[in-house]
GROMACS .gro file of C-alpha atoms in nm:
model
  239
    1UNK     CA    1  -0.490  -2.648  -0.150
    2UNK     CA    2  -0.143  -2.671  -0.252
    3UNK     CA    3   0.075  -2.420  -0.113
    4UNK     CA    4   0.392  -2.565  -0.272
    5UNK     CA    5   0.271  -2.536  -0.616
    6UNK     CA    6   0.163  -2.237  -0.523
    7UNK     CA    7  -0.153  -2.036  -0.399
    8UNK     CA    8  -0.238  -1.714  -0.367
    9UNK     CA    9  -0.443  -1.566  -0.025
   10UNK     CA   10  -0.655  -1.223  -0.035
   11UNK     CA   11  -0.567  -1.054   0.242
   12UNK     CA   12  -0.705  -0.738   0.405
   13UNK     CA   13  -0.399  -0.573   0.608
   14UNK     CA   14  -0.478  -0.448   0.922
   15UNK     CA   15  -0.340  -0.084   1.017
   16UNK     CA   16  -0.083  -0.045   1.198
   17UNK     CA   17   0.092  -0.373   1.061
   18UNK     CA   18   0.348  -0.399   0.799
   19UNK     CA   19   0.328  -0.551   0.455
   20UNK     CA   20   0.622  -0.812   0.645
   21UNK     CA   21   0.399  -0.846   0.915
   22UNK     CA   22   0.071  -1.017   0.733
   23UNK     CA   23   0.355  -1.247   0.533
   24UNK     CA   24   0.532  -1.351   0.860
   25UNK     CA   25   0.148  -1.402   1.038
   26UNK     CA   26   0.060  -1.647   0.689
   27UNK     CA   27   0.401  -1.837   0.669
   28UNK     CA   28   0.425  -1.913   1.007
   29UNK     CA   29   0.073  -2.076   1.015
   30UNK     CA   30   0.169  -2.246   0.698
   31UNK     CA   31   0.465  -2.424   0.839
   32UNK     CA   32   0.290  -2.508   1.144
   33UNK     CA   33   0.086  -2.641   0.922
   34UNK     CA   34   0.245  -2.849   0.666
   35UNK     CA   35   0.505  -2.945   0.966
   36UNK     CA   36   0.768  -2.797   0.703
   37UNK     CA   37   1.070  -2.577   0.801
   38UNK     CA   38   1.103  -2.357   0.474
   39UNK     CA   39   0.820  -2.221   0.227
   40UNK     CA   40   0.874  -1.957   0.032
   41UNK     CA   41   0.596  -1.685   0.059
   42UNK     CA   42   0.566  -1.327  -0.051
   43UNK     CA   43   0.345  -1.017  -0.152
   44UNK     CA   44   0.267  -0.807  -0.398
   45UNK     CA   45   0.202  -0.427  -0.352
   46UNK     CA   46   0.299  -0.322  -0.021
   47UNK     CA   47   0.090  -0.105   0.215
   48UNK     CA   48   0.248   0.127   0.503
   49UNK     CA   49   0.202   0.035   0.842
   50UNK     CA   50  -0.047   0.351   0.834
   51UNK     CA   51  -0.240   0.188   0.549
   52UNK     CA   52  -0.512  -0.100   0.515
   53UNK     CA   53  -0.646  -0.284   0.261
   54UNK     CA   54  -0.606  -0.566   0.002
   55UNK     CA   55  -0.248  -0.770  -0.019
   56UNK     CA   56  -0.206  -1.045  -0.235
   57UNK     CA   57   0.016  -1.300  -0.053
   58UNK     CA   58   0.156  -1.568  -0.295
   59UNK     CA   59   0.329  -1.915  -0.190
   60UNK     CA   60   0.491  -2.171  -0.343
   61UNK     CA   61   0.555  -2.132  -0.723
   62UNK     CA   62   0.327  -1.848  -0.733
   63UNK     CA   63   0.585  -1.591  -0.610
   64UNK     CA   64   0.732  -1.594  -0.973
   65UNK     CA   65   0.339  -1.414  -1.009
   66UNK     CA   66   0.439  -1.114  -0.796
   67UNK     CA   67   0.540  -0.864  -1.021
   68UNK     CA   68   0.275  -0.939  -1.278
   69UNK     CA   69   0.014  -0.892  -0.966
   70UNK     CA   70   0.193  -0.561  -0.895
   71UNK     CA   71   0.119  -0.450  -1.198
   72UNK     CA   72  -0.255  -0.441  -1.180
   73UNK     CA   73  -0.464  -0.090  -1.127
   74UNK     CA   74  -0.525  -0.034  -0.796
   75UNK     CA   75  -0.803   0.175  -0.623
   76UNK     CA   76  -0.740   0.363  -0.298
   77UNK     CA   77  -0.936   0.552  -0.043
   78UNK     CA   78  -0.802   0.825   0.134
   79UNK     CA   79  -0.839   1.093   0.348
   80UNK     CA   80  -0.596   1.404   0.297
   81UNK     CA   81  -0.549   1.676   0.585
   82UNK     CA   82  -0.504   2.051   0.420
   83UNK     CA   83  -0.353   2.334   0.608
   84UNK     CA   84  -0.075   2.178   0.730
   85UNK     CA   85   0.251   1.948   0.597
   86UNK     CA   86   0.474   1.662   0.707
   87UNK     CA   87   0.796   1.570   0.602
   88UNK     CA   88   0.691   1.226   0.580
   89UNK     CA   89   0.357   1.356   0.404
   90UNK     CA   90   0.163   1.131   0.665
   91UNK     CA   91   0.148   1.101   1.000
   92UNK     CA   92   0.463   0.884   1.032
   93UNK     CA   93   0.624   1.235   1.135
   94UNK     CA   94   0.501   1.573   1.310
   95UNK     CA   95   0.357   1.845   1.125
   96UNK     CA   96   0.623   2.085   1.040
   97UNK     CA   97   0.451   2.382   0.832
   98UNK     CA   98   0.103   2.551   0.866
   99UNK     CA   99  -0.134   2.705   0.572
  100UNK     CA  100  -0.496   2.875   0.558
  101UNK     CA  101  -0.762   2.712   0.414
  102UNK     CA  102  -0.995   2.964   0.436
  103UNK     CA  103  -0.987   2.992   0.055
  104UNK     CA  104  -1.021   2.619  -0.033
  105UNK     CA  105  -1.388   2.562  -0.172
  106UNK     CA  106  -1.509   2.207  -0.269
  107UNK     CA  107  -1.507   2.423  -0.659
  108UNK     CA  108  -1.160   2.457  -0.645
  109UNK     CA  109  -1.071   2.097  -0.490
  110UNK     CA  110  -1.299   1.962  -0.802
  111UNK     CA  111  -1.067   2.169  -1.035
  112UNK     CA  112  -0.760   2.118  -0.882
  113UNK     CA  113  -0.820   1.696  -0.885
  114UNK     CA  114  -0.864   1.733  -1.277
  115UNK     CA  115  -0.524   1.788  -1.326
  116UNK     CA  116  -0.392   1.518  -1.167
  117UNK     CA  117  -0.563   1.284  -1.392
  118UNK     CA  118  -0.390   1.091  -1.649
  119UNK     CA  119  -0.009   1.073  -1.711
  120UNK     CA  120   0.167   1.266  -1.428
  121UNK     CA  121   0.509   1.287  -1.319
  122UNK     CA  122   0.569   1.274  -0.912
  123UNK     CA  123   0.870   1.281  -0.689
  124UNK     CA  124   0.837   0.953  -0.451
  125UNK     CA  125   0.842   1.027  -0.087
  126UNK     CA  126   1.160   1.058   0.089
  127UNK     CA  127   1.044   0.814   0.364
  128UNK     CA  128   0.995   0.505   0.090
  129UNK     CA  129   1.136   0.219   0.002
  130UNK     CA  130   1.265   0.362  -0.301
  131UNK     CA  131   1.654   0.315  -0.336
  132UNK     CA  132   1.873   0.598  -0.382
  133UNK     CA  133   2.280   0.482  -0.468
  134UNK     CA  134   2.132   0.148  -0.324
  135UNK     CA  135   2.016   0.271   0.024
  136UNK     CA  136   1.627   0.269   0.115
  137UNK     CA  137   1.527   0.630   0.130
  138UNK     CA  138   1.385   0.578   0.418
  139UNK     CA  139   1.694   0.533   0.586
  140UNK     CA  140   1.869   0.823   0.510
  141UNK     CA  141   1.551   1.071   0.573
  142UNK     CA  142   1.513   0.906   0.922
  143UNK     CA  143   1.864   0.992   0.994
  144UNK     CA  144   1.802   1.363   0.828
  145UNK     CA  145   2.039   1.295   0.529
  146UNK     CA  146   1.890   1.508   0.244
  147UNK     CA  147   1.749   1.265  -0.040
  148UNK     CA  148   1.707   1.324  -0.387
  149UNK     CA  149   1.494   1.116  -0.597
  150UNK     CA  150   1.399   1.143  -0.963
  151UNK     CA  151   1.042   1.165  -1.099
  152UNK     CA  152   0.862   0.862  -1.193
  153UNK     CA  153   0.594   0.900  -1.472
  154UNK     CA  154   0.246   0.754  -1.343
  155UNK     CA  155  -0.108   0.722  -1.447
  156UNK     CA  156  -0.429   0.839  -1.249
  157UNK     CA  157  -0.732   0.727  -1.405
  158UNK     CA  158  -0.970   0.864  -1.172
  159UNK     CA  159  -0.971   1.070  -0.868
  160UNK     CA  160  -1.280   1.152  -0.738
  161UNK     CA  161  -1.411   1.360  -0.450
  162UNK     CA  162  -1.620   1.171  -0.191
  163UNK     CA  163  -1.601   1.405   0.138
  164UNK     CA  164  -1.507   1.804   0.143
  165UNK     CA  165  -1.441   2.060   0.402
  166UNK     CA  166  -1.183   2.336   0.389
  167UNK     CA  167  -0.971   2.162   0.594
  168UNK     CA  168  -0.972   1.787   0.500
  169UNK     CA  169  -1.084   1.591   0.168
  170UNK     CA  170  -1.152   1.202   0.139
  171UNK     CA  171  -1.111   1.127  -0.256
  172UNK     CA  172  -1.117   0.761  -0.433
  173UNK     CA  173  -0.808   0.730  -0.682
  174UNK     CA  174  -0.779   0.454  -0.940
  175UNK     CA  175  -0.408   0.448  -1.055
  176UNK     CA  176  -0.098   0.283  -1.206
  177UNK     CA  177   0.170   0.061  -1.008
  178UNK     CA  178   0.450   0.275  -0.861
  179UNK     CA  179   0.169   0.553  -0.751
  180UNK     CA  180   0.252   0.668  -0.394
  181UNK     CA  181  -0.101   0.837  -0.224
  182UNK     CA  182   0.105   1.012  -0.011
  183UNK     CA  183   0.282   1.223  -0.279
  184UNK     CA  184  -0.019   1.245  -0.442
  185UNK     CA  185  -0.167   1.426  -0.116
  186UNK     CA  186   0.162   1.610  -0.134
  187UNK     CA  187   0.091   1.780  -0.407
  188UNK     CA  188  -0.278   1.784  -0.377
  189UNK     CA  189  -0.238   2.039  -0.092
  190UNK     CA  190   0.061   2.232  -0.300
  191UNK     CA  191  -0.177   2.294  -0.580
  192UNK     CA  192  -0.453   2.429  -0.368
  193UNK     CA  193  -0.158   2.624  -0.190
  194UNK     CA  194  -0.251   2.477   0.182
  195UNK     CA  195  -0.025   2.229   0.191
  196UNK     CA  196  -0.140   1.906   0.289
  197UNK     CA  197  -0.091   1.501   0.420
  198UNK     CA  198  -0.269   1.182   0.466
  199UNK     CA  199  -0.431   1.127   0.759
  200UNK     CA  200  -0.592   0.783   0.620
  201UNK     CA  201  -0.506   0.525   0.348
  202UNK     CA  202  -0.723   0.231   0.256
  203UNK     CA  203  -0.640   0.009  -0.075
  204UNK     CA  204  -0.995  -0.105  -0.175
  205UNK     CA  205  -0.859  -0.270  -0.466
  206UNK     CA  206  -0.614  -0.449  -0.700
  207UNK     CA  207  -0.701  -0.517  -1.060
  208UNK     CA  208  -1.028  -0.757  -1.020
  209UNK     CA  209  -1.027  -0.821  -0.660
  210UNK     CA  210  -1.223  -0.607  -0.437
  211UNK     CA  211  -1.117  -0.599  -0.040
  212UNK     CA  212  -1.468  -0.726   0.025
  213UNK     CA  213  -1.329  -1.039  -0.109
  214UNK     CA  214  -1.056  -1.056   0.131
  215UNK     CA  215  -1.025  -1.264   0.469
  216UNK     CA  216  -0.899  -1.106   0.768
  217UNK     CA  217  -0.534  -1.259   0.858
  218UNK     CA  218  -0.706  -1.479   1.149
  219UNK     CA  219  -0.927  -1.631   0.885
  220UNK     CA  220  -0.683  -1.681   0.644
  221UNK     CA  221  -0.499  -1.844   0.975
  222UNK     CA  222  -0.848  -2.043   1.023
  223UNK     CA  223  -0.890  -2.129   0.631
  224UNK     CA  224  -0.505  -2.285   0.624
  225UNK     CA  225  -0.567  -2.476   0.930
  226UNK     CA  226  -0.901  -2.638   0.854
  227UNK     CA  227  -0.893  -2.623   0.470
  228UNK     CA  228  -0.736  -2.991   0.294
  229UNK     CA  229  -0.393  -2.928   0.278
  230UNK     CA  230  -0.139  -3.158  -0.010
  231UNK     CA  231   0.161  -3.191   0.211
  232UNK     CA  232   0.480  -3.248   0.058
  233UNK     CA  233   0.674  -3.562   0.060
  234UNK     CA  234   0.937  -3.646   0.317
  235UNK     CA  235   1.233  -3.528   0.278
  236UNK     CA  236   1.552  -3.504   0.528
  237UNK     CA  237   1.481  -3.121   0.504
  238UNK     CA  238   1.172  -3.189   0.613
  239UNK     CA  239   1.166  -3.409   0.883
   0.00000   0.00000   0.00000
């Protein structure tokens, strides 16, 4: 493998780790490795620390891939909590609101799911990465600073329901680049006028590659270590 001209690893993110963490995990095994001091590596699509699932880690010359990978559909698992709301619309934060649920039906989450299919505008979630007046939004939520952030057009191909109870859905969702799950849950509970939040987030796919095809980061550790490996020449950086 050549990790200079550039390869790119399937990798399914463990929970609780971020997107940073998997790519920090890889390079460092790939220095080690190629007994090199500097390699550029990088990801596309990143998953919150609450979320698991496929990441495409790129090296080399196949970083300048990254935002075409982004831009593949992706599928997603997830479980959504109704009856009650976060500000972070996960459970990054405490629940701050509570709703009945006595009327939800699995009829009326089957209705309510149509009309989030195809083209829909959503509001990104205060607590992302999204920039507002180039600060993170993150940043200013976690400090309580109100943020305002415009609507993004996105496209859900499919959402369909795989688990129902009154108070907690699991639905699969096939949609565009940009799509946050947790805004989607957002409004999810809105419309059924419970409120609700994601409780679980799993990315089961991105464009062709399905997270059964993707090594666990202490394989992909094992893989770079016992795997042929071109090094690169010499160099006084790289002595």
């Amino acid at each position: 493998m050549n990790f200079i001209d550039g390869e790119i690893l399937y990798i399914d993110k463990p929970l609780g780790w971020t997107s940073f963490d998997a790519v920090k995990r890889i390079r460092g095994a790939l220095l080690r490795r190629m007994k090199i001091k500097k390699l550029k590596v990088g990801h596309a699509g990143t998953l919150d620390p609450l979320a698991s699932g496929v990441m495409m880690i790129c090296t080399g010359k196949a970083t300048k891939q990254i935002d075409t990978l982004q831009a593949h559909v992706k599928e997603y698992v997830a479980t959504i909590a109704l009856g009650a709301t976060t500000p972070s619309f996960d459970l990054e934060t405490e629940i701050d609101a509570t709703y009945p649920t006595e009327h939800i039906t699995r009829e009326l989450v089957e209705e309510t799911l149509k009309k989030f299919t195809g083209p829909i505008s959503q509001i990104p979630p205060a607590f992302s990465a999204c920039k507002v007046n180039g600060v993170r939004a993150y940043e200013r939520a976690r400090k309580g600073k109100e943020v305002i952030i415009k609507p993004k057009l996105l496209v859900i191909d499919t959402i369909e329901l795989l688990d129902f109870s009154p108070e907690s859905i699991t639905i699969r969702v096939v949609c565009s680049k940009g799509t946050y799950i947790r805004a989607l849950a957002r409004d999810i509970g809105n419309a059924l006028g419970s409120g609700g939040h994601l409780t679980a987030l799993r990315r089961t796919r991105v464009g062709d590659i399905h997270v059964d095809d993707c090594l666990s980061v202490d394989n992909a550790i094992k893989l770079i270590g016992e795997t042929p490996v071109e090094m690169p020449e010499a160099t006084d950086g790289n002595k």
